[in-house]
């Protein structure tokens, strides 16, 4: 059997896979088993923030792997504690955190923190969480229900947990709050929903209102975190005080990790939450090195330079192709081009692959770009050159 046949026979069919076999990666360039090369404007859906095959991340993993890979959370784990300290410092917040293995798990943790807060801090039970209609928060039963997109609430997986309500707009949230509402959960730039950033003033107004009314603000930074928008957290850009933040994807740079951090540092006690793998030696040693690298490229100005250069080339590409696209959206290196038509977008993505450039779709009609934060100017130029080729025939 060839690779495609093995995969089809033994792996459950949950993704419409492309059967290119990538065998090597170097920063934002991937190579397949036939030695074709591709420019990666996706970083594995916002994960490989320091690029493919990053030597420092790879050394951190192999050094840790040749020593201790796993002991369990029953013992202190040095890289876990140091990563927690680093993440807290970079966030600029007075937080403590729990380590999980994915974004969905981090969001589960956030919802548990909110529910315990609602149970223990008030005279009446508060448990309802408000989210937005175009949100995406994960694929576990609870985070599927927290996700506001109706299409995700399939009867195949019902019944779902109670306590989630949805609003179309930030400004609708005020009227949905009742005396059982414990939290509002949002992404500041909706990723899967179409790379849609919210207005800073609307978010700041909401954050202050929630604080005054003792309702928790949970910010899902699974996609926006780890400098994706230019700051360590998108929350730093929006300059808000939130109660709970979740991270995953780019903070691991390729290892599975999820983080839920909160200013309510004493909410959990032993027995409330746990994870066998969460925060183990390998994932936290890797993530610590990822955070060090990203902190360095932020401080030496190269990340900001890359963001400006990517924006310039994206804008030039957009202006050449206003017959296909009608808007540029997003922040930092989390960008999108709104296509005039969903059908055309599918052809662009297909042609892009054939031209050797990997891009993503978000929402119904957004061409999405999530390049590694370490992408070089040459890789950006080559990527847009290939993208021009991909749209030539449209
Ligand atoms: C904003 C957001 N939250 C949660 C998730 C779920 O993360 P994971 O796939 O790691 O469970 C995603 C994944 O795309 C996401 O973009």
mmCIF file of C-alpha atoms and ligand atoms in Angstrom:
data_model
loop_
_atom_site.group_PDB
_atom_site.id
_atom_site.type_symbol
_atom_site.label_atom_id
_atom_site.label_comp_id
_atom_site.label_asym_id
_atom_site.label_seq_id
_atom_site.Cartn_x
_atom_site.Cartn_y
_atom_site.Cartn_z
ATOM 1 C CA UNK A 1 0.000 0.000 0.000
ATOM 2 C CA UNK A 2 1.205 3.513 -0.678
ATOM 3 C CA UNK A 3 1.017 6.244 1.970
ATOM 4 C CA UNK A 4 -2.381 7.505 0.825
ATOM 5 C CA UNK A 5 -3.849 3.990 0.954
ATOM 6 C CA UNK A 6 -2.436 3.302 4.428
ATOM 7 C CA UNK A 7 -3.774 6.640 5.705
ATOM 8 C CA UNK A 8 -7.204 6.032 4.201
ATOM 9 C CA UNK A 9 -7.423 2.542 5.635
ATOM 10 C CA UNK A 10 -6.187 3.215 9.168
ATOM 11 C CA UNK A 11 -6.816 6.874 9.996
ATOM 12 C CA UNK A 12 -10.372 8.028 10.709
ATOM 13 C CA UNK A 13 -11.756 10.237 8.018
ATOM 14 C CA UNK A 14 -12.078 13.619 9.773
ATOM 15 C CA UNK A 15 -10.134 15.821 7.343
ATOM 16 C CA UNK A 16 -10.268 16.297 3.582
ATOM 17 C CA UNK A 17 -6.560 15.637 3.244
ATOM 18 C CA UNK A 18 -4.130 16.636 0.578
ATOM 19 C CA UNK A 19 -1.748 13.711 0.051
ATOM 20 C CA UNK A 20 1.461 15.628 -0.553
ATOM 21 C CA UNK A 21 4.104 14.039 1.694
ATOM 22 C CA UNK A 22 6.202 16.758 3.341
ATOM 23 C CA UNK A 23 9.510 15.369 4.483
ATOM 24 C CA UNK A 24 11.629 18.406 5.344
ATOM 25 C CA UNK A 25 11.118 21.975 6.438
ATOM 26 C CA UNK A 26 13.335 25.006 6.794
ATOM 27 C CA UNK A 27 11.760 28.167 8.258
ATOM 28 C CA UNK A 28 8.837 29.019 5.912
ATOM 29 C CA UNK A 29 9.884 26.575 3.188
ATOM 30 C CA UNK A 30 8.690 22.975 2.982
ATOM 31 C CA UNK A 31 9.945 20.144 0.779
ATOM 32 C CA UNK A 32 7.991 17.071 -0.272
ATOM 33 C CA UNK A 33 9.280 13.577 -1.005
ATOM 34 C CA UNK A 34 9.694 14.501 -4.677
ATOM 35 C CA UNK A 35 11.832 17.501 -3.670
ATOM 36 C CA UNK A 36 9.219 20.066 -4.712
ATOM 37 C CA UNK A 37 9.356 23.128 -2.496
ATOM 38 C CA UNK A 38 6.482 25.150 -1.076
ATOM 39 C CA UNK A 39 6.372 28.490 0.710
ATOM 40 C CA UNK A 40 4.337 28.041 3.880
ATOM 41 C CA UNK A 41 2.030 30.980 4.636
ATOM 42 C CA UNK A 42 0.081 28.785 7.117
ATOM 43 C CA UNK A 43 2.660 27.582 9.697
ATOM 44 C CA UNK A 44 0.478 24.525 10.273
ATOM 45 C CA UNK A 45 -2.537 26.748 11.116
ATOM 46 C CA UNK A 46 -0.644 29.215 13.271
ATOM 47 C CA UNK A 47 1.536 26.713 15.103
ATOM 48 C CA UNK A 48 5.116 26.748 13.815
ATOM 49 C CA UNK A 49 5.764 30.285 15.001
ATOM 50 C CA UNK A 50 9.584 29.927 14.848
ATOM 51 C CA UNK A 51 9.499 28.198 11.464
ATOM 52 C CA UNK A 52 10.045 24.594 10.423
ATOM 53 C CA UNK A 53 13.167 22.801 11.595
ATOM 54 C CA UNK A 54 14.170 25.633 13.917
ATOM 55 C CA UNK A 55 17.559 24.632 15.273
ATOM 56 C CA UNK A 56 17.118 26.138 18.729
ATOM 57 C CA UNK A 57 13.681 24.581 19.254
ATOM 58 C CA UNK A 58 14.946 21.279 17.907
ATOM 59 C CA UNK A 59 17.964 21.376 20.272
ATOM 60 C CA UNK A 60 15.741 22.200 23.259
ATOM 61 C CA UNK A 61 13.532 19.201 22.445
ATOM 62 C CA UNK A 62 16.354 16.745 21.818
ATOM 63 C CA UNK A 63 18.330 17.843 24.887
ATOM 64 C CA UNK A 64 15.231 17.348 27.029
ATOM 65 C CA UNK A 65 14.286 14.088 25.278
ATOM 66 C CA UNK A 66 17.672 12.544 25.942
ATOM 67 C CA UNK A 67 17.261 13.297 29.642
ATOM 68 C CA UNK A 68 13.710 13.192 31.088
ATOM 69 C CA UNK A 69 10.628 13.200 28.870
ATOM 70 C CA UNK A 70 7.960 12.689 31.497
ATOM 71 C CA UNK A 71 7.566 12.160 35.218
ATOM 72 C CA UNK A 72 4.014 13.450 35.973
ATOM 73 C CA UNK A 73 2.512 16.482 37.600
ATOM 74 C CA UNK A 74 2.942 14.836 41.015
ATOM 75 C CA UNK A 75 6.475 16.316 40.993
ATOM 76 C CA UNK A 76 7.659 19.794 40.207
ATOM 77 C CA UNK A 77 8.712 20.100 36.539
ATOM 78 C CA UNK A 78 11.523 22.616 36.093
ATOM 79 C CA UNK A 79 10.812 23.717 32.484
ATOM 80 C CA UNK A 80 7.073 23.954 33.324
ATOM 81 C CA UNK A 81 7.686 26.319 36.252
ATOM 82 C CA UNK A 82 10.154 28.377 34.188
ATOM 83 C CA UNK A 83 7.755 28.546 31.239
ATOM 84 C CA UNK A 84 4.947 29.708 33.549
ATOM 85 C CA UNK A 85 7.237 32.456 34.864
ATOM 86 C CA UNK A 86 8.228 33.481 31.310
ATOM 87 C CA UNK A 87 4.634 33.522 30.005
ATOM 88 C CA UNK A 88 3.469 35.557 33.024
ATOM 89 C CA UNK A 89 6.337 38.038 32.486
ATOM 90 C CA UNK A 90 5.681 38.358 28.753
ATOM 91 C CA UNK A 91 1.932 38.812 29.310
ATOM 92 C CA UNK A 92 2.582 41.664 31.757
ATOM 93 C CA UNK A 93 -0.216 40.244 33.905
ATOM 94 C CA UNK A 94 -0.343 39.011 37.478
ATOM 95 C CA UNK A 95 -1.407 35.478 36.563
ATOM 96 C CA UNK A 96 -0.886 31.821 37.373
ATOM 97 C CA UNK A 97 -1.490 29.088 34.839
ATOM 98 C CA UNK A 98 -2.406 25.462 34.144
ATOM 99 C CA UNK A 99 -0.843 23.531 31.264
ATOM 100 C CA UNK A 100 -2.921 21.402 28.910
ATOM 101 C CA UNK A 101 -2.265 19.846 25.495
ATOM 102 C CA UNK A 102 -4.394 21.835 23.047
ATOM 103 C CA UNK A 103 -6.486 24.939 22.553
ATOM 104 C CA UNK A 104 -9.756 23.125 23.209
ATOM 105 C CA UNK A 105 -8.390 21.730 26.465
ATOM 106 C CA UNK A 106 -7.170 25.169 27.526
ATOM 107 C CA UNK A 107 -10.673 26.520 26.860
ATOM 108 C CA UNK A 108 -12.209 23.652 28.837
ATOM 109 C CA UNK A 109 -9.967 24.741 31.716
ATOM 110 C CA UNK A 110 -11.114 28.339 31.296
ATOM 111 C CA UNK A 111 -14.759 27.300 31.440
ATOM 112 C CA UNK A 112 -14.089 25.205 34.557
ATOM 113 C CA UNK A 113 -12.430 28.190 36.252
ATOM 114 C CA UNK A 114 -15.422 30.373 35.342
ATOM 115 C CA UNK A 115 -17.915 27.779 36.539
ATOM 116 C CA UNK A 116 -16.124 27.356 39.876
ATOM 117 C CA UNK A 117 -16.004 31.132 40.271
ATOM 118 C CA UNK A 118 -19.752 31.270 39.584
ATOM 119 C CA UNK A 119 -20.425 28.494 42.071
ATOM 120 C CA UNK A 120 -18.275 29.736 44.938
ATOM 121 C CA UNK A 121 -18.227 33.550 44.810
ATOM 122 C CA UNK A 122 -21.913 34.428 44.757
ATOM 123 C CA UNK A 123 -25.072 33.659 46.748
ATOM 124 C CA UNK A 124 -26.817 32.342 43.636
ATOM 125 C CA UNK A 125 -25.256 29.875 41.186
ATOM 126 C CA UNK A 126 -23.828 31.601 38.111
ATOM 127 C CA UNK A 127 -22.809 29.364 35.220
ATOM 128 C CA UNK A 128 -23.793 30.908 31.900
ATOM 129 C CA UNK A 129 -21.094 31.839 29.418
ATOM 130 C CA UNK A 130 -21.797 34.199 26.517
ATOM 131 C CA UNK A 131 -19.805 33.765 23.291
ATOM 132 C CA UNK A 132 -20.075 35.193 19.775
ATOM 133 C CA UNK A 133 -21.860 33.665 16.796
ATOM 134 C CA UNK A 134 -18.787 33.529 14.552
ATOM 135 C CA UNK A 135 -16.474 32.277 17.268
ATOM 136 C CA UNK A 136 -14.423 29.116 17.335
ATOM 137 C CA UNK A 137 -13.296 27.616 20.640
ATOM 138 C CA UNK A 138 -12.550 23.946 19.925
ATOM 139 C CA UNK A 139 -13.847 20.461 19.199
ATOM 140 C CA UNK A 140 -14.524 18.847 22.566
ATOM 141 C CA UNK A 141 -18.215 18.524 23.447
ATOM 142 C CA UNK A 142 -18.124 21.600 25.693
ATOM 143 C CA UNK A 143 -15.982 23.792 23.437
ATOM 144 C CA UNK A 144 -18.086 22.822 20.419
ATOM 145 C CA UNK A 145 -21.051 24.184 22.380
ATOM 146 C CA UNK A 146 -19.051 27.266 23.386
ATOM 147 C CA UNK A 147 -18.359 27.820 19.677
ATOM 148 C CA UNK A 148 -21.102 30.090 18.382
ATOM 149 C CA UNK A 149 -21.312 28.722 14.841
ATOM 150 C CA UNK A 150 -24.642 26.886 14.604
ATOM 151 C CA UNK A 151 -23.264 24.426 12.045
ATOM 152 C CA UNK A 152 -20.958 23.079 14.753
ATOM 153 C CA UNK A 153 -23.862 22.031 17.030
ATOM 154 C CA UNK A 154 -24.693 18.886 15.101
ATOM 155 C CA UNK A 155 -27.297 16.539 16.553
ATOM 156 C CA UNK A 156 -24.777 13.752 15.999
ATOM 157 C CA UNK A 157 -23.016 14.756 19.177
ATOM 158 C CA UNK A 158 -25.894 16.010 21.334
ATOM 159 C CA UNK A 159 -26.849 16.456 24.117
ATOM 160 C CA UNK A 160 -24.424 19.296 24.804
ATOM 161 C CA UNK A 161 -23.757 20.980 28.168
ATOM 162 C CA UNK A 162 -26.148 23.789 29.097
ATOM 163 C CA UNK A 163 -25.212 27.328 29.802
ATOM 164 C CA UNK A 164 -23.950 28.792 26.518
ATOM 165 C CA UNK A 165 -25.640 31.677 24.709
ATOM 166 C CA UNK A 166 -24.477 33.556 21.632
ATOM 167 C CA UNK A 167 -24.523 37.098 20.334
ATOM 168 C CA UNK A 168 -23.865 38.386 16.835
ATOM 169 C CA UNK A 169 -22.033 41.567 17.903
ATOM 170 C CA UNK A 170 -20.004 42.751 20.880
ATOM 171 C CA UNK A 171 -22.590 45.458 21.567
ATOM 172 C CA UNK A 172 -25.405 42.873 21.809
ATOM 173 C CA UNK A 173 -23.744 41.188 24.777
ATOM 174 C CA UNK A 174 -24.973 43.760 27.327
ATOM 175 C CA UNK A 175 -28.616 42.799 26.805
ATOM 176 C CA UNK A 176 -27.922 39.062 27.028
ATOM 177 C CA UNK A 177 -26.416 39.195 30.499
ATOM 178 C CA UNK A 178 -28.646 37.937 33.300
ATOM 179 C CA UNK A 179 -28.021 37.159 36.966
ATOM 180 C CA UNK A 180 -26.760 33.671 36.065
ATOM 181 C CA UNK A 181 -24.111 34.943 33.648
ATOM 182 C CA UNK A 182 -20.638 34.211 34.945
ATOM 183 C CA UNK A 183 -18.446 34.984 31.929
ATOM 184 C CA UNK A 184 -18.087 36.317 28.418
ATOM 185 C CA UNK A 185 -15.627 34.457 26.198
ATOM 186 C CA UNK A 186 -14.162 35.971 23.021
ATOM 187 C CA UNK A 187 -11.378 35.968 20.479
ATOM 188 C CA UNK A 188 -10.087 39.512 19.848
ATOM 189 C CA UNK A 189 -9.418 38.617 16.230
ATOM 190 C CA UNK A 190 -11.758 35.856 15.158
ATOM 191 C CA UNK A 191 -9.540 33.333 13.381
ATOM 192 C CA UNK A 192 -11.722 30.589 11.971
ATOM 193 C CA UNK A 193 -14.592 33.110 11.781
ATOM 194 C CA UNK A 194 -12.806 35.144 9.072
ATOM 195 C CA UNK A 195 -9.722 36.911 10.557
ATOM 196 C CA UNK A 196 -11.967 39.599 11.980
ATOM 197 C CA UNK A 197 -10.487 41.977 14.595
ATOM 198 C CA UNK A 198 -12.853 43.822 16.927
ATOM 199 C CA UNK A 199 -12.747 47.559 17.590
ATOM 200 C CA UNK A 200 -10.518 48.455 20.519
ATOM 201 C CA UNK A 201 -13.089 50.867 22.009
ATOM 202 C CA UNK A 202 -15.882 48.270 21.922
ATOM 203 C CA UNK A 203 -13.677 45.715 23.667
ATOM 204 C CA UNK A 204 -12.426 48.197 26.277
ATOM 205 C CA UNK A 205 -15.979 49.348 27.034
ATOM 206 C CA UNK A 206 -17.148 45.748 27.402
ATOM 207 C CA UNK A 207 -14.157 44.804 29.589
ATOM 208 C CA UNK A 208 -14.838 47.691 31.998
ATOM 209 C CA UNK A 209 -18.551 46.889 32.139
ATOM 210 C CA UNK A 210 -17.832 43.229 32.949
ATOM 211 C CA UNK A 211 -15.299 44.178 35.634
ATOM 212 C CA UNK A 212 -17.810 46.560 37.282
ATOM 213 C CA UNK A 213 -20.420 43.801 37.301
ATOM 214 C CA UNK A 214 -18.124 41.007 38.488
ATOM 215 C CA UNK A 215 -18.552 39.001 35.282
ATOM 216 C CA UNK A 216 -15.401 37.267 34.052
ATOM 217 C CA UNK A 217 -13.829 38.084 30.704
ATOM 218 C CA UNK A 218 -12.219 35.051 29.057
ATOM 219 C CA UNK A 219 -10.034 35.888 26.072
ATOM 220 C CA UNK A 220 -9.318 32.959 23.766
ATOM 221 C CA UNK A 221 -5.802 33.699 22.492
ATOM 222 C CA UNK A 222 -5.251 30.207 21.095
ATOM 223 C CA UNK A 223 -4.679 31.707 17.649
ATOM 224 C CA UNK A 224 -3.848 35.343 18.459
ATOM 225 C CA UNK A 225 -1.332 34.608 21.247
ATOM 226 C CA UNK A 226 2.466 34.240 21.117
ATOM 227 C CA UNK A 227 3.086 37.441 19.102
ATOM 228 C CA UNK A 228 0.815 36.461 16.203
ATOM 229 C CA UNK A 229 -0.689 39.980 16.201
ATOM 230 C CA UNK A 230 2.650 41.667 16.968
ATOM 231 C CA UNK A 231 2.384 41.710 20.783
ATOM 232 C CA UNK A 232 2.768 38.685 23.059
ATOM 233 C CA UNK A 233 -1.016 38.720 23.509
ATOM 234 C CA UNK A 234 -3.634 40.473 21.399
ATOM 235 C CA UNK A 235 -4.966 41.529 24.833
ATOM 236 C CA UNK A 236 -1.799 43.645 25.182
ATOM 237 C CA UNK A 237 -2.740 45.481 21.965
ATOM 238 C CA UNK A 238 -6.286 46.017 23.194
ATOM 239 C CA UNK A 239 -4.983 47.096 26.602
ATOM 240 C CA UNK A 240 -7.673 45.363 28.627
ATOM 241 C CA UNK A 241 -7.756 43.661 31.999
ATOM 242 C CA UNK A 242 -9.171 40.204 31.597
ATOM 243 C CA UNK A 243 -9.653 37.398 34.099
ATOM 244 C CA UNK A 244 -8.742 34.348 32.038
ATOM 245 C CA UNK A 245 -6.624 33.904 28.898
ATOM 246 C CA UNK A 246 -6.057 30.742 26.902
ATOM 247 C CA UNK A 247 -3.159 29.996 24.571
ATOM 248 C CA UNK A 248 -1.997 27.033 22.458
ATOM 249 C CA UNK A 249 -0.832 26.773 18.809
ATOM 250 C CA UNK A 250 2.101 29.203 18.347
ATOM 251 C CA UNK A 251 3.283 29.163 21.945
ATOM 252 C CA UNK A 252 4.409 25.559 21.420
ATOM 253 C CA UNK A 253 5.999 26.140 18.022
ATOM 254 C CA UNK A 254 4.970 22.594 17.005
ATOM 255 C CA UNK A 255 4.743 20.649 20.261
ATOM 256 C CA UNK A 256 1.236 20.042 21.680
ATOM 257 C CA UNK A 257 0.581 22.521 24.467
ATOM 258 C CA UNK A 258 -2.330 24.517 25.842
ATOM 259 C CA UNK A 259 -2.223 27.158 28.557
ATOM 260 C CA UNK A 260 -5.019 28.598 30.657
ATOM 261 C CA UNK A 261 -3.938 31.515 32.830
ATOM 262 C CA UNK A 262 -5.940 33.540 35.280
ATOM 263 C CA UNK A 263 -5.657 36.447 37.657
ATOM 264 C CA UNK A 264 -7.800 34.418 40.101
ATOM 265 C CA UNK A 265 -4.763 32.512 41.254
ATOM 266 C CA UNK A 266 -6.361 30.617 44.135
ATOM 267 C CA UNK A 267 -9.492 29.399 42.316
ATOM 268 C CA UNK A 268 -8.312 25.807 41.844
ATOM 269 C CA UNK A 269 -7.211 23.382 44.506
ATOM 270 C CA UNK A 270 -5.792 19.862 44.177
ATOM 271 C CA UNK A 271 -8.367 17.613 42.553
ATOM 272 C CA UNK A 272 -10.179 20.362 40.631
ATOM 273 C CA UNK A 273 -8.330 19.834 37.370
ATOM 274 C CA UNK A 274 -5.503 17.780 35.931
ATOM 275 C CA UNK A 275 -3.817 16.304 32.884
ATOM 276 C CA UNK A 276 -1.381 13.425 32.516
ATOM 277 C CA UNK A 277 0.644 15.004 29.735
ATOM 278 C CA UNK A 278 -0.140 18.674 30.342
ATOM 279 C CA UNK A 279 3.015 20.718 30.971
ATOM 280 C CA UNK A 280 5.406 17.779 30.667
ATOM 281 C CA UNK A 281 9.157 18.163 30.241
ATOM 282 C CA UNK A 282 9.188 17.960 26.450
ATOM 283 C CA UNK A 283 6.379 20.383 25.644
ATOM 284 C CA UNK A 284 7.423 22.979 28.206
ATOM 285 C CA UNK A 285 11.158 22.804 27.377
ATOM 286 C CA UNK A 286 10.241 23.404 23.719
ATOM 287 C CA UNK A 287 7.735 26.146 24.491
ATOM 288 C CA UNK A 288 10.214 27.925 26.784
ATOM 289 C CA UNK A 289 12.716 28.100 23.916
ATOM 290 C CA UNK A 290 9.956 29.261 21.534
ATOM 291 C CA UNK A 291 9.072 32.071 23.976
ATOM 292 C CA UNK A 292 12.768 33.029 24.284
ATOM 293 C CA UNK A 293 13.175 33.205 20.500
ATOM 294 C CA UNK A 294 9.979 35.198 19.974
ATOM 295 C CA UNK A 295 10.835 37.561 22.835
ATOM 296 C CA UNK A 296 14.236 38.168 21.190
ATOM 297 C CA UNK A 297 12.840 38.901 17.713
ATOM 298 C CA UNK A 298 10.281 41.244 19.242
ATOM 299 C CA UNK A 299 12.968 43.102 21.216
ATOM 300 C CA UNK A 300 15.480 43.413 18.387
ATOM 301 C CA UNK A 301 12.805 44.880 16.098
ATOM 302 C CA UNK A 302 12.910 42.104 13.491
ATOM 303 C CA UNK A 303 9.365 40.857 14.172
ATOM 304 C CA UNK A 304 7.929 44.355 13.689
ATOM 305 C CA UNK A 305 9.996 44.718 10.508
ATOM 306 C CA UNK A 306 8.642 41.400 9.181
ATOM 307 C CA UNK A 307 5.073 42.477 9.956
ATOM 308 C CA UNK A 308 5.557 45.769 8.085
ATOM 309 C CA UNK A 309 7.155 43.998 5.106
ATOM 310 C CA UNK A 310 4.446 41.324 4.932
ATOM 311 C CA UNK A 311 1.759 44.037 5.102
ATOM 312 C CA UNK A 312 3.445 45.950 2.248
ATOM 313 C CA UNK A 313 3.602 42.892 -0.003
ATOM 314 C CA UNK A 314 0.070 41.798 0.959
ATOM 315 C CA UNK A 315 -1.257 45.252 0.084
ATOM 316 C CA UNK A 316 0.567 45.230 -3.273
ATOM 317 C CA UNK A 317 -0.902 41.796 -4.047
ATOM 318 C CA UNK A 318 -4.375 43.005 -3.021
ATOM 319 C CA UNK A 319 -4.134 46.123 -5.181
ATOM 320 C CA UNK A 320 -3.134 44.010 -8.193
ATOM 321 C CA UNK A 321 -6.123 41.753 -7.658
ATOM 322 C CA UNK A 322 -9.119 43.895 -6.677
ATOM 323 C CA UNK A 323 -11.122 41.945 -9.274
ATOM 324 C CA UNK A 324 -10.948 38.966 -6.859
ATOM 325 C CA UNK A 325 -10.621 40.528 -3.406
ATOM 326 C CA UNK A 326 -12.590 43.304 -1.731
ATOM 327 C CA UNK A 327 -10.811 43.886 1.589
ATOM 328 C CA UNK A 328 -7.666 43.308 3.651
ATOM 329 C CA UNK A 329 -8.329 42.160 7.216
ATOM 330 C CA UNK A 330 -6.444 41.052 10.325
ATOM 331 C CA UNK A 331 -3.545 42.183 12.480
ATOM 332 C CA UNK A 332 0.185 41.462 12.619
ATOM 333 C CA UNK A 333 0.926 38.175 10.871
ATOM 334 C CA UNK A 334 -2.678 36.996 11.170
ATOM 335 C CA UNK A 335 -4.023 38.391 7.924
ATOM 336 C CA UNK A 336 -6.743 37.774 5.415
ATOM 337 C CA UNK A 337 -8.051 38.886 2.055
ATOM 338 C CA UNK A 338 -11.809 38.865 1.687
ATOM 339 C CA UNK A 339 -12.661 37.238 -1.642
ATOM 340 C CA UNK A 340 -15.661 38.532 -3.590
ATOM 341 C CA UNK A 341 -16.887 34.988 -4.053
ATOM 342 C CA UNK A 342 -16.443 31.725 -2.100
ATOM 343 C CA UNK A 343 -16.177 29.695 -5.318
ATOM 344 C CA UNK A 344 -13.329 31.844 -6.617
ATOM 345 C CA UNK A 345 -11.578 31.511 -3.263
ATOM 346 C CA UNK A 346 -11.598 27.703 -3.569
ATOM 347 C CA UNK A 347 -9.942 27.979 -6.985
ATOM 348 C CA UNK A 348 -7.327 30.408 -5.615
ATOM 349 C CA UNK A 349 -6.410 27.976 -2.821
ATOM 350 C CA UNK A 350 -6.198 25.056 -5.239
ATOM 351 C CA UNK A 351 -4.084 26.986 -7.752
ATOM 352 C CA UNK A 352 -1.899 28.287 -4.925
ATOM 353 C CA UNK A 353 -0.963 24.755 -3.935
ATOM 354 C CA UNK A 354 -0.078 23.947 -7.543
ATOM 355 C CA UNK A 355 2.074 27.099 -7.652
ATOM 356 C CA UNK A 356 3.920 25.988 -4.498
ATOM 357 C CA UNK A 357 2.417 28.342 -1.924
ATOM 358 C CA UNK A 358 0.389 27.105 1.062
ATOM 359 C CA UNK A 359 -2.507 29.304 2.197
ATOM 360 C CA UNK A 360 -5.693 28.758 4.223
ATOM 361 C CA UNK A 361 -9.365 29.510 4.118
ATOM 362 C CA UNK A 362 -11.247 31.167 6.994
ATOM 363 C CA UNK A 363 -14.987 31.707 7.326
ATOM 364 C CA UNK A 364 -16.882 31.578 4.027
ATOM 365 C CA UNK A 365 -14.719 33.748 1.821
ATOM 366 C CA UNK A 366 -11.437 34.747 3.450
ATOM 367 C CA UNK A 367 -8.015 33.799 2.143
ATOM 368 C CA UNK A 368 -6.015 33.465 5.336
ATOM 369 C CA UNK A 369 -2.295 33.981 5.974
ATOM 370 C CA UNK A 370 -0.548 32.775 9.142
ATOM 371 C CA UNK A 371 3.135 32.637 8.147
ATOM 372 C CA UNK A 372 5.878 31.712 10.633
ATOM 373 C CA UNK A 373 6.868 34.817 12.614
ATOM 374 C CA UNK A 374 10.461 34.183 11.526
ATOM 375 C CA UNK A 375 9.649 34.217 7.787
ATOM 376 C CA UNK A 376 12.347 35.995 5.742
ATOM 377 C CA UNK A 377 11.810 38.795 3.214
ATOM 378 C CA UNK A 378 12.897 36.427 0.438
ATOM 379 C CA UNK A 379 10.295 33.869 1.493
ATOM 380 C CA UNK A 380 7.617 36.586 1.625
ATOM 381 C CA UNK A 381 8.595 37.810 -1.875
ATOM 382 C CA UNK A 382 8.651 34.286 -3.280
ATOM 383 C CA UNK A 383 5.298 33.480 -1.617
ATOM 384 C CA UNK A 384 3.528 36.469 -3.159
ATOM 385 C CA UNK A 385 5.208 35.833 -6.529
ATOM 386 C CA UNK A 386 3.717 32.324 -6.491
ATOM 387 C CA UNK A 387 0.361 33.674 -5.345
ATOM 388 C CA UNK A 388 0.315 36.069 -8.324
ATOM 389 C CA UNK A 389 0.845 33.010 -10.526
ATOM 390 C CA UNK A 390 -2.035 31.260 -8.779
ATOM 391 C CA UNK A 391 -4.499 34.041 -9.512
ATOM 392 C CA UNK A 392 -3.263 34.672 -13.079
ATOM 393 C CA UNK A 393 -5.729 32.212 -14.591
ATOM 394 C CA UNK A 394 -8.736 33.346 -12.537
HETATM 395 C C1 LIG B 1 -9.436 30.640 18.680
HETATM 396 C C2 LIG B 1 -9.289 29.159 18.788
HETATM 397 N N1 LIG B 1 -9.661 28.541 19.926
HETATM 398 C C3 LIG B 1 -9.540 27.214 20.071
HETATM 399 C C4 LIG B 1 -9.054 26.417 19.063
HETATM 400 C C5 LIG B 1 -8.913 24.933 19.259
HETATM 401 O O1 LIG B 1 -7.581 24.614 19.397
HETATM 402 P P1 LIG B 1 -7.092 23.080 19.257
HETATM 403 O O2 LIG B 1 -7.337 22.680 17.850
HETATM 404 O O3 LIG B 1 -5.645 23.117 19.628
HETATM 405 O O4 LIG B 1 -7.889 22.276 20.226
HETATM 406 C C6 LIG B 1 -8.661 27.024 17.850
HETATM 407 C C7 LIG B 1 -8.166 26.189 16.737
HETATM 408 O O5 LIG B 1 -8.191 26.572 15.591
HETATM 409 C C8 LIG B 1 -8.783 28.419 17.709
HETATM 410 O O6 LIG B 1 -8.436 29.049 16.574
#
